Amino acid sequence: MSKIVVFKITEGDWQQGFSVIMEIGEEGQSSRPEFPGKLPSSADLPQYYQTWQSSYLYLLRYGRVSASPNQATNSSAILNNCQKAAQELEISLNCWLNSETFRPLKDKLLEKLHRSESVRVFIQTSDLQLRCLPWHLWDFFKTYKQAEVILSAPIFDPENPPIVNSGQKQLRILAILGDSQGINIDADRKFLENLPKAKVHFLVQPERREITDQLWDQSWDILFFAGHSCTKQEKGKIFINSKDSLTLGDLKHGLSLAIKNGLQLAIFNSCQGLGIAKELEELNIPQVIVMREPVPDVVAQNFLKHFLGRFSQGEPLHLAIKTARERLQDEGLDQEIPGATWLPILCQHPTVTPLLWPKKPLKGLVYLGIAGVFLLGTMGVGVWQQFHQILLFSEQGIELKYPKNWQVTKDPILGEVARFVVPVQGSSEGFQESLRITIEPLPTPMFSLEDYSNQAVQRISQLLTNDPISAIKTELSGLDAAEVVYHNKEDLRLKTKQIWTIKDNQVYIITYTAPAQQFDRFEGQVEKMMRSLKIN
């Protein structure tokens, strides 16, 4: 089961220390137990951050030019200073987080969490200095490989939750490509153009009215910005073309409407985005990704490529960011620009349902929203067979008894473990009845059976049937399961029963489809097959 950890840094300062309330529990819990603690005073830590920040900015400005021989020594010294500052910051941060007053909270984490669990770790504070810190460098995250740090606003409006359109066939992305003087944002556009299950509308160096029109008149799932941006006095500013800049406040009404209409994620692949994140959080955006500091082209482009590659393939949002950062580390960017991989940060609220990327449709088939819900079949007329002649199917940890004269086939591309097809008799006109078993990864480890069932019913209702349906509780292989039965919207002559269950972050789905007039004829046989199923 996935977990949530929330560190609420409620009050304090660097001279007195900070009071902390830690919450820890399972995803989906309405309330979580709280544990009090304290982070000690530390006048050194913000100073170490400022030292790294200064050396980092100095390196970007003077240390990474194509050096002539007489410049090489100076460039090397600038790089060494930045490396030293990054190391000292990491050491100071770990000393602070492993302090005696905070240690009880860490011990509680080690007691409550399993190393293989997916864990979202929220730092809930409005203090900009605390938000700047590279929390992911805490040695806790070296042990817990599926844990990732997320910033969170201390105030979120639960009475006006944002709409989460997780059932979209494709994501609608508004991509603003702003002022590009001195930077290359063409690569960003290419990454976006090649995304699966996404419809991208580009605004290239737009006028203010163009942005306003899109926010007011259209609905979007993701807002993307690439170009120049900055934060001044905790306020974010974006440069939309070579002449004009906007604060987020200039767009607040349009942004509020876009969030109300389903905007779930904003990505600002631009410099100094913490002020931008703060203002968007005040508008109750579900999640936003920004860069802490000025970001070099190579970091912005490679992060976006790796992040979108993982996220668009179904990896949870927070883990896609973590994976992208680790990829940048392996590519050696921290050796070239110490601290460069620290820049991307996700801001989200613990109550938000994270955005999931829609699954890619498979060639030659109609994808129906969840794996295993496909309108499949071969032409033919099913024939009733008695169940007394049976064979045992065993593959991929699944065992199932089936009639000897049913054909067994599968299409691995569809994620099928097996498809059991009723034998054809005579001239074969109509739909050949079949029972299919598919396995898919849980969309996110945070999903419970109820979460998955709600999403499945929503997608089936949107895409497959006009019948009013709801998931009925049942059992499959001794596990809690859910079942739906419906007539297919595209062909009312067809009827489908589907049962799914979850084990070890995998969804096991059995789908029986038959002509409505023949459905009852084979249902008893199918029920016996389902009852014989064992998931090992």
Coordinates of C-alpha atoms in Angstrom, one line a residue:
M1 CA 0.0 0.0 0.0
S2 CA 1.3 3.5 -0.9
K3 CA 1.9 6.0 1.9
I4 CA 1.7 9.7 2.5
V5 CA 4.0 11.6 4.9
V6 CA 3.3 15.2 5.6
F7 CA 5.7 17.5 7.5
K8 CA 3.8 20.5 8.6
I9 CA 6.3 23.2 9.5
T10 CA 3.9 25.4 11.4
E11 CA 6.0 28.1 13.0
G12 CA 9.5 29.2 13.9
D13 CA 12.6 30.7 12.3
W14 CA 16.3 29.8 11.8
Q15 CA 17.2 31.4 15.1
Q16 CA 14.6 29.6 17.2
G17 CA 14.1 26.5 15.2
F18 CA 10.9 25.2 13.6
S19 CA 7.9 23.4 15.1
V20 CA 6.9 20.4 13.0
I21 CA 3.9 18.1 13.0
M22 CA 4.4 14.9 11.1
E23 CA 1.4 13.0 9.6
I24 CA 1.9 9.5 8.3
G25 CA -0.7 7.1 6.8
E26 CA -2.0 5.3 3.8
E27 CA -3.1 7.0 0.6
G28 CA -6.8 7.8 0.7
Q29 CA -7.0 8.1 4.5
S30 CA -9.2 10.9 5.5
S31 CA -7.2 11.5 8.7
R32 CA -3.7 10.4 9.7
P33 CA -2.0 10.1 13.1
E34 CA 0.1 13.1 14.0
F35 CA 3.5 13.2 15.7
P36 CA 5.1 16.4 17.0
G37 CA 8.7 17.2 16.6
K38 CA 11.2 20.1 16.1
L39 CA 13.8 21.1 13.6
P40 CA 16.6 22.9 15.6
S41 CA 17.9 26.4 14.9
S42 CA 20.5 26.6 12.2
A43 CA 22.0 29.9 11.1
D44 CA 24.5 28.0 8.9
L45 CA 22.1 26.1 6.6
P46 CA 20.5 29.1 4.9
Q47 CA 24.1 30.5 4.6
Y48 CA 25.3 27.3 2.9
Y49 CA 22.4 27.5 0.5
Q50 CA 23.2 31.1 -0.4
T51 CA 26.9 30.2 -0.9
W52 CA 26.0 27.4 -3.3
Q53 CA 23.4 29.6 -5.0
S54 CA 26.0 32.3 -5.6
S55 CA 28.7 29.9 -6.8
Y56 CA 26.1 28.2 -9.1
L57 CA 25.0 31.5 -10.6
Y58 CA 28.7 32.6 -11.0
L59 CA 29.4 29.3 -12.7
L60 CA 26.5 29.8 -15.2
R61 CA 27.7 33.2 -16.0
Y62 CA 31.5 32.8 -16.2
G63 CA 32.6 29.2 -15.8
R64 CA 30.9 27.4 -18.7
V65 CA 32.1 29.5 -21.7
S66 CA 34.3 27.9 -24.3
A67 CA 37.5 28.6 -22.5
S68 CA 40.8 29.6 -24.2
P69 CA 43.9 28.1 -22.6
N70 CA 44.4 31.2 -20.4
Q71 CA 40.8 30.9 -19.2
A72 CA 40.8 27.2 -18.4
T73 CA 42.4 27.5 -14.9
N74 CA 39.9 30.2 -13.8
S75 CA 36.9 28.1 -15.1
S76 CA 38.2 25.1 -13.2
A77 CA 38.4 27.1 -10.0
I78 CA 34.9 28.3 -10.4
L79 CA 33.6 24.8 -10.9
N80 CA 35.5 23.5 -7.9
N81 CA 34.1 26.2 -5.7
C82 CA 30.6 25.3 -6.8
Q83 CA 31.2 21.6 -6.2
K84 CA 32.5 22.3 -2.7
A85 CA 29.5 24.6 -1.9
A86 CA 27.1 21.8 -3.1
Q87 CA 28.8 19.2 -0.9
E88 CA 28.8 21.5 2.2
L89 CA 25.1 22.2 1.7
E90 CA 24.2 18.5 1.5
I91 CA 26.2 17.8 4.6
S92 CA 24.6 20.7 6.5
L93 CA 21.1 19.7 5.4
N94 CA 21.6 16.1 6.6
C95 CA 23.0 17.3 10.0
W96 CA 19.9 19.4 10.4
L97 CA 17.4 16.7 9.4
N98 CA 19.2 14.0 11.5
S99 CA 19.4 16.3 14.6
E100 CA 18.5 15.0 18.0
T101 CA 15.2 16.9 18.2
F102 CA 14.1 15.7 14.7
R103 CA 15.4 12.1 15.1
P104 CA 12.2 10.8 16.8
L105 CA 10.2 11.7 13.6
K106 CA 12.7 9.9 11.4
D107 CA 12.6 6.9 13.7
K108 CA 8.8 6.8 13.3
L109 CA 9.2 6.9 9.5
L110 CA 11.6 3.9 9.6
E111 CA 9.1 2.1 11.8
K112 CA 6.0 2.8 9.7
L113 CA 7.3 2.6 6.2
H114 CA 8.5 -0.3 4.1
R115 CA 11.4 0.3 1.7
S116 CA 9.5 -1.0 -1.3
E117 CA 6.5 1.3 -0.8
S118 CA 5.7 4.3 -2.9
V119 CA 5.8 7.3 -0.6
R120 CA 4.9 10.9 -1.2
V121 CA 6.7 13.1 1.3
F122 CA 5.2 16.5 1.6
I123 CA 7.0 19.6 3.0
Q124 CA 4.1 21.8 3.9
T125 CA 5.3 25.4 4.4
S126 CA 5.1 28.9 2.9
D127 CA 8.6 29.9 4.0
L128 CA 10.5 30.5 0.8
Q129 CA 13.9 29.7 2.3
L130 CA 12.6 26.3 3.4
R131 CA 11.1 25.7 0.0
C132 CA 14.4 26.4 -1.7
L133 CA 16.2 23.6 0.1
P134 CA 17.0 20.4 -1.8
W135 CA 15.1 18.2 0.6
H136 CA 15.6 15.1 -1.7
L137 CA 19.3 15.1 -0.5
W138 CA 18.2 13.8 2.9
D139 CA 19.8 10.4 3.4
F140 CA 16.3 9.0 4.1
F141 CA 15.6 9.1 0.4
K142 CA 18.7 7.0 -0.4
T143 CA 17.1 4.1 1.6
Y144 CA 13.6 4.6 0.4
K145 CA 13.9 4.4 -3.4
Q146 CA 10.2 4.9 -4.1
A147 CA 9.9 8.0 -1.9
E148 CA 9.9 11.5 -3.3
V149 CA 9.7 14.9 -1.8
I150 CA 6.9 17.3 -2.7
L151 CA 6.3 20.9 -1.7
S152 CA 2.9 21.8 -0.4
A153 CA 1.1 25.0 0.5
P154 CA -0.1 25.1 4.1
I155 CA -3.5 26.3 3.0
F156 CA -5.7 24.6 0.5
D157 CA -9.4 25.2 -0.1
P158 CA -11.2 21.8 0.3
E159 CA -14.6 23.4 -0.2
N160 CA -13.7 24.3 -3.8
P161 CA -11.7 21.3 -5.0
P162 CA -10.4 21.4 -8.6
I163 CA -12.0 19.2 -11.2
V164 CA -9.9 16.2 -12.0
N165 CA -10.7 14.9 -15.5
S166 CA -8.8 11.5 -15.2
G167 CA -11.1 9.9 -17.8
Q168 CA -10.0 12.0 -20.8
K169 CA -9.2 10.1 -24.0
Q170 CA -6.3 12.5 -24.5
L171 CA -4.8 15.3 -22.5
R172 CA -5.3 18.9 -23.7
I173 CA -2.1 20.9 -23.4
L174 CA -1.8 24.6 -23.8
A175 CA 1.9 25.3 -24.5
I176 CA 3.2 28.8 -24.3
L177 CA 6.6 29.3 -25.9
G178 CA 7.7 32.7 -24.7
D179 CA 10.7 34.9 -25.1
S180 CA 13.6 32.7 -26.3
Q181 CA 16.4 35.2 -26.5
G182 CA 19.6 33.4 -25.7
I183 CA 17.9 30.0 -25.1
N184 CA 16.7 27.2 -27.3
I185 CA 13.1 26.1 -26.7
D186 CA 12.6 24.3 -30.1
A187 CA 13.5 21.0 -28.3
D188 CA 10.7 21.6 -25.9
R189 CA 8.2 21.9 -28.7
K190 CA 9.5 18.7 -30.4
F191 CA 9.0 16.7 -27.1
L192 CA 5.5 18.0 -26.8
E193 CA 4.6 17.3 -30.4
N194 CA 5.6 13.6 -30.0
L195 CA 3.6 12.9 -26.8
P196 CA 1.1 10.1 -27.0
K197 CA -2.6 10.7 -26.1
A198 CA -2.2 14.5 -26.1
K199 CA -3.5 17.3 -28.1
V200 CA -1.2 20.3 -27.9
H201 CA -2.0 23.9 -28.8
F202 CA 1.1 26.1 -29.2
L203 CA 1.2 29.9 -28.6
V204 CA 4.6 31.1 -29.9
Q205 CA 5.7 34.4 -28.4
P206 CA 2.1 35.4 -28.0
E207 CA 0.4 38.6 -27.1
R208 CA -1.3 38.8 -23.8
R209 CA -4.8 38.7 -25.4
E210 CA -4.0 35.3 -27.1
I211 CA -3.2 33.8 -23.7
T212 CA -6.3 35.3 -22.1
D213 CA -8.5 34.0 -24.9
Q214 CA -7.2 30.4 -24.5
L215 CA -7.6 30.4 -20.7
W216 CA -11.1 31.9 -20.8
D217 CA -12.6 30.1 -23.9
Q218 CA -11.0 26.6 -23.8
S219 CA -10.5 23.8 -21.3
W220 CA -7.1 22.5 -20.6
D221 CA -5.5 19.6 -18.6
I222 CA -1.9 20.9 -18.6
L223 CA -0.4 24.4 -19.0
F224 CA 3.2 24.4 -20.2
F225 CA 5.5 27.4 -20.4
A226 CA 9.1 27.6 -21.8
G227 CA 11.0 30.8 -22.0
H228 CA 12.4 33.3 -19.6
S229 CA 10.8 33.8 -16.1
C230 CA 11.9 35.0 -12.7
T231 CA 10.8 35.5 -9.1
K232 CA 11.0 38.8 -7.4
Q233 CA 9.6 39.4 -3.8
E234 CA 8.0 35.9 -4.0
K235 CA 6.0 36.9 -7.1
G236 CA 6.5 35.1 -10.4
K237 CA 6.9 36.8 -13.8
I238 CA 7.0 35.2 -17.3
F239 CA 8.3 36.9 -20.4
I240 CA 5.8 36.0 -23.1
N241 CA 7.6 37.6 -26.0
S242 CA 10.6 39.9 -26.7
K243 CA 8.7 42.9 -25.4
D244 CA 6.1 41.9 -22.8
S245 CA 6.1 40.2 -19.5
L246 CA 3.3 39.2 -17.2
T247 CA 2.9 38.3 -13.5
L248 CA 0.7 35.5 -12.6
G249 CA -1.6 38.0 -11.0
D250 CA -2.2 39.5 -14.4
L251 CA -3.8 36.2 -15.5
K252 CA -5.4 35.2 -12.2
H253 CA -9.0 35.3 -13.3
G254 CA -8.3 33.3 -16.5
L255 CA -6.1 30.9 -14.5
S256 CA -8.8 30.4 -11.8
L257 CA -11.4 29.7 -14.5
A258 CA -9.0 27.2 -16.2
I259 CA -8.5 25.4 -12.9
K260 CA -12.2 25.3 -12.3
N261 CA -12.6 23.8 -15.8
G262 CA -10.1 21.0 -15.2
L263 CA -6.6 22.4 -15.4
Q264 CA -4.6 19.9 -13.3
L265 CA -0.9 20.5 -13.9
A266 CA 1.2 23.5 -14.8
I267 CA 4.8 22.9 -16.0
F268 CA 7.1 25.9 -16.1
N269 CA 10.4 24.8 -17.7
S270 CA 11.9 28.2 -17.0
C271 CA 14.0 30.0 -14.4
Q272 CA 13.2 30.8 -10.8
G273 CA 9.8 29.3 -10.6
L274 CA 9.1 29.1 -6.9
G275 CA 7.2 32.5 -6.9
I276 CA 5.1 31.2 -9.8
A277 CA 4.3 28.0 -7.9
K278 CA 3.3 30.0 -4.8
E279 CA 0.8 32.1 -6.8
L280 CA -0.7 29.1 -8.6
E281 CA -1.1 27.3 -5.3
E282 CA -3.0 30.3 -4.0
L283 CA -5.4 29.7 -6.9
N284 CA -5.7 26.0 -5.8
I285 CA -4.1 24.4 -8.8
P286 CA -3.7 20.7 -8.1
Q287 CA -0.1 20.4 -9.0
V288 CA 2.7 22.4 -10.6
I289 CA 6.3 21.7 -11.6
V290 CA 8.9 24.5 -11.5
M291 CA 12.6 25.1 -11.4
R292 CA 14.1 26.5 -8.2
E293 CA 16.8 28.6 -9.8
P294 CA 18.0 29.8 -13.2
V295 CA 18.1 26.7 -15.4
P296 CA 20.6 26.0 -18.2
D297 CA 19.3 24.8 -21.6
V298 CA 20.8 21.4 -21.2
V299 CA 19.1 20.8 -17.9
A300 CA 15.7 22.1 -19.0
Q301 CA 15.7 20.1 -22.2
N302 CA 17.0 16.8 -20.8
F303 CA 14.8 17.0 -17.7
L304 CA 11.7 17.6 -19.9
K305 CA 12.6 14.7 -22.2
H306 CA 13.2 12.2 -19.4
F307 CA 10.2 13.4 -17.3
L308 CA 7.7 13.4 -20.2
G309 CA 9.0 10.0 -21.4
R310 CA 8.3 8.4 -18.0
F311 CA 5.1 10.3 -17.2
S312 CA 3.5 9.7 -20.6
Q313 CA 4.2 5.9 -20.2
G314 CA 2.1 5.8 -17.0
E315 CA 4.7 6.4 -14.2
P316 CA 3.2 8.3 -11.3
L317 CA 3.9 12.0 -11.5
H318 CA 6.2 12.3 -8.4
L319 CA 8.2 9.2 -9.4
A320 CA 8.5 10.4 -13.0
I321 CA 10.2 13.5 -11.6
K322 CA 12.4 11.5 -9.4
T323 CA 13.4 9.2 -12.2
A324 CA 14.2 12.1 -14.5
R325 CA 16.4 13.7 -11.9
E326 CA 18.3 10.4 -11.3
R327 CA 18.8 10.1 -15.1
L328 CA 20.3 13.6 -15.2
Q329 CA 22.6 12.6 -12.4
D330 CA 23.8 9.5 -14.2
E331 CA 24.4 11.6 -17.3
G332 CA 26.9 13.6 -15.2
L333 CA 25.1 17.0 -15.1
D334 CA 26.0 17.5 -11.5
Q335 CA 29.7 17.1 -12.3
E336 CA 29.4 19.8 -15.0
I337 CA 27.0 22.1 -13.1
P338 CA 26.9 21.1 -9.4
G339 CA 23.3 21.2 -8.1
A340 CA 21.7 21.3 -11.6
T341 CA 19.7 18.2 -10.9
W342 CA 18.2 19.8 -7.8
L343 CA 16.3 22.3 -9.8
P344 CA 13.0 20.5 -10.7
I345 CA 10.4 20.4 -7.9
L346 CA 6.8 19.3 -7.7
C347 CA 4.3 21.3 -5.7
Q348 CA 1.1 19.5 -4.8
H349 CA -1.4 19.2 -2.0
P350 CA -1.8 15.9 -0.1
T351 CA -5.6 15.8 -0.8
V352 CA -5.1 16.1 -4.5
T353 CA -5.6 13.0 -6.8
P354 CA -2.5 13.0 -8.9
L355 CA -2.9 13.4 -12.7
L356 CA -2.5 10.2 -14.6
W357 CA -1.5 10.0 -18.3
P358 CA -4.1 8.3 -20.4
K359 CA -3.0 5.0 -21.8
K360 CA -1.9 4.8 -25.4
P361 CA -4.4 3.1 -27.8
L362 CA -3.1 -0.1 -29.2
K363 CA -2.9 -0.5 -33.0
G364 CA -5.8 -2.1 -34.7
L365 CA -8.1 -2.1 -31.6
V366 CA -10.5 0.2 -29.9
Y367 CA -9.0 1.1 -26.5
L368 CA -11.7 1.5 -23.9
G369 CA -10.1 3.2 -21.0
I370 CA -8.8 0.3 -18.8
A371 CA -6.7 -2.6 -19.8
G372 CA -8.8 -5.6 -20.6
V373 CA -11.8 -3.6 -21.8
F374 CA -11.6 -4.2 -25.5
L375 CA -14.3 -4.8 -28.0
L376 CA -12.9 -8.0 -29.3
G377 CA -14.2 -11.0 -31.0
T378 CA -14.2 -13.1 -34.2
M379 CA -17.2 -13.8 -36.3
G380 CA -19.0 -17.1 -35.5
V381 CA -21.7 -18.7 -33.5
G382 CA -20.9 -20.1 -30.0
V383 CA -21.9 -23.6 -29.1
W384 CA -22.8 -24.8 -25.6
Q385 CA -20.3 -27.3 -24.2
Q386 CA -20.5 -29.2 -20.9
F387 CA -17.9 -28.4 -18.3
H388 CA -17.1 -32.0 -17.4
Q389 CA -14.2 -32.2 -19.9
I390 CA -11.7 -29.7 -18.5
L391 CA -8.1 -28.7 -18.9
L392 CA -5.9 -26.7 -16.6
F393 CA -4.4 -23.4 -17.8
S394 CA -1.3 -22.2 -15.9
E395 CA 0.8 -19.1 -16.9
Q396 CA 2.1 -15.9 -15.3
G397 CA 1.1 -17.0 -11.8
I398 CA -2.5 -17.7 -12.9
E399 CA -4.3 -21.0 -12.9
L400 CA -7.8 -21.6 -14.4
K401 CA -9.8 -24.6 -15.5
Y402 CA -11.5 -24.4 -18.9
P403 CA -13.5 -26.6 -21.3
K404 CA -11.3 -28.9 -23.3
N405 CA -12.8 -27.9 -26.6
W406 CA -12.5 -24.1 -26.1
Q407 CA -9.6 -22.6 -28.1
V408 CA -6.9 -20.9 -26.1
T409 CA -5.0 -18.0 -27.7
K410 CA -3.6 -14.6 -26.6
D411 CA -2.2 -11.4 -27.9
P412 CA 0.7 -10.3 -25.6
I413 CA 0.6 -6.8 -27.1
L414 CA -2.8 -6.3 -25.4
G415 CA -1.4 -7.6 -22.1
E416 CA -3.5 -10.7 -22.5
V417 CA -2.5 -13.7 -20.4
A418 CA -5.0 -15.8 -22.3
R419 CA -8.2 -15.6 -24.4
F420 CA -10.6 -18.5 -24.2
V421 CA -12.8 -18.7 -27.3
V422 CA -16.0 -20.7 -27.6
P423 CA -15.7 -23.2 -30.5
V424 CA -17.3 -22.3 -33.8
Q425 CA -20.0 -24.5 -35.2
G426 CA -21.5 -24.3 -38.7
S427 CA -21.2 -21.3 -41.0
S428 CA -20.3 -18.9 -38.2
E429 CA -22.3 -15.7 -38.5
G430 CA -22.4 -13.4 -35.5
F431 CA -20.0 -12.8 -32.6
Q432 CA -17.7 -15.5 -31.2
E433 CA -18.0 -15.5 -27.4
S434 CA -14.8 -15.3 -25.5
L435 CA -13.4 -14.9 -22.0
R436 CA -10.2 -12.8 -21.7
I437 CA -7.7 -12.5 -18.9
T438 CA -5.5 -9.4 -18.8
I439 CA -3.0 -8.0 -16.4
E440 CA -2.0 -4.4 -16.1
P441 CA 0.1 -2.4 -13.6
L442 CA -2.0 -0.4 -11.2
P443 CA -2.2 3.2 -12.7
T444 CA -0.5 4.4 -9.5
P445 CA 0.5 2.4 -6.4
M446 CA -1.7 4.8 -4.5
F447 CA -4.9 3.4 -5.9
S448 CA -7.2 1.2 -3.8
L449 CA -9.7 -1.2 -5.4
E450 CA -12.4 1.4 -4.8
D451 CA -10.2 4.1 -6.5
Y452 CA -9.6 1.9 -9.5
S453 CA -13.3 0.8 -9.7
N454 CA -14.5 4.4 -9.6
Q455 CA -12.2 5.3 -12.5
A456 CA -13.1 2.1 -14.4
V457 CA -16.9 2.8 -14.1
Q458 CA -16.4 6.4 -15.2
R459 CA -14.5 5.4 -18.3
I460 CA -16.8 2.5 -19.2
S461 CA -19.8 4.9 -18.8
Q462 CA -18.1 7.5 -21.0
L463 CA -16.8 5.2 -23.7
L464 CA -18.6 1.9 -23.8
T465 CA -22.2 2.0 -22.7
N466 CA -25.3 4.0 -22.2
D467 CA -26.5 1.7 -19.4
P468 CA -26.4 3.2 -15.9
I469 CA -23.8 1.0 -14.2
S470 CA -22.1 0.7 -10.9
A471 CA -19.4 -1.7 -9.6
I472 CA -20.8 -4.5 -7.5
K473 CA -18.6 -6.0 -4.8
T474 CA -17.6 -9.6 -5.4
E475 CA -14.6 -12.0 -5.0
L476 CA -12.1 -13.3 -7.4
S477 CA -9.4 -15.9 -6.4
G478 CA -10.3 -15.2 -2.7
L479 CA -9.6 -11.5 -3.1
D480 CA -12.0 -8.5 -3.0
A481 CA -13.1 -7.7 -6.5
A482 CA -15.6 -5.5 -8.4
E483 CA -18.0 -6.5 -11.2
V484 CA -19.9 -4.6 -13.9
V485 CA -22.3 -5.8 -16.6
Y486 CA -23.4 -3.7 -19.5
H487 CA -24.6 -3.6 -23.1
N488 CA -22.0 -2.2 -25.6
K489 CA -22.8 1.3 -26.9
E490 CA -21.4 0.7 -30.3
D491 CA -23.3 -2.6 -30.8
L492 CA -26.3 -3.1 -28.6
R493 CA -26.4 -6.7 -29.6
L494 CA -23.3 -7.3 -27.5
K495 CA -23.2 -7.7 -23.7
T496 CA -20.1 -7.7 -21.4
K497 CA -19.4 -8.8 -17.9
Q498 CA -16.1 -7.7 -16.4
I499 CA -14.5 -8.5 -13.0
W500 CA -11.3 -7.1 -11.7
T501 CA -9.2 -7.4 -8.6
I502 CA -5.8 -6.1 -7.3
K503 CA -2.8 -7.9 -6.0
D504 CA 0.8 -6.7 -5.6
N505 CA 0.1 -3.5 -7.5
Q506 CA -1.2 -5.5 -10.5
V507 CA -4.8 -5.4 -11.8
Y508 CA -6.2 -8.8 -12.8
I509 CA -9.2 -8.4 -15.2
I510 CA -11.5 -11.0 -16.6
T511 CA -13.8 -9.9 -19.5
Y512 CA -16.6 -12.0 -20.9
T513 CA -18.3 -10.7 -24.1
A514 CA -21.1 -12.4 -26.0
P515 CA -24.2 -11.5 -28.1
A516 CA -26.9 -10.4 -25.7
Q517 CA -29.2 -13.2 -26.8
Q518 CA -26.5 -15.8 -26.1
F519 CA -25.1 -14.2 -23.0
D520 CA -27.0 -16.3 -20.5
R521 CA -26.4 -19.5 -22.4
F522 CA -22.6 -19.4 -21.6
E523 CA -22.7 -17.4 -18.4
G524 CA -22.9 -20.5 -16.2
Q525 CA -19.9 -22.0 -17.8
V526 CA -18.0 -18.7 -17.6
E527 CA -18.9 -18.4 -13.8
K528 CA -17.3 -21.9 -13.3
M529 CA -14.1 -20.7 -15.0
M530 CA -14.0 -17.6 -13.0
R531 CA -14.5 -19.5 -9.7
S532 CA -11.6 -21.8 -10.6
L533 CA -9.2 -18.9 -11.1
K534 CA -6.2 -18.8 -8.8
I535 CA -3.8 -15.9 -8.6
N536 CA -0.5 -17.1 -7.1

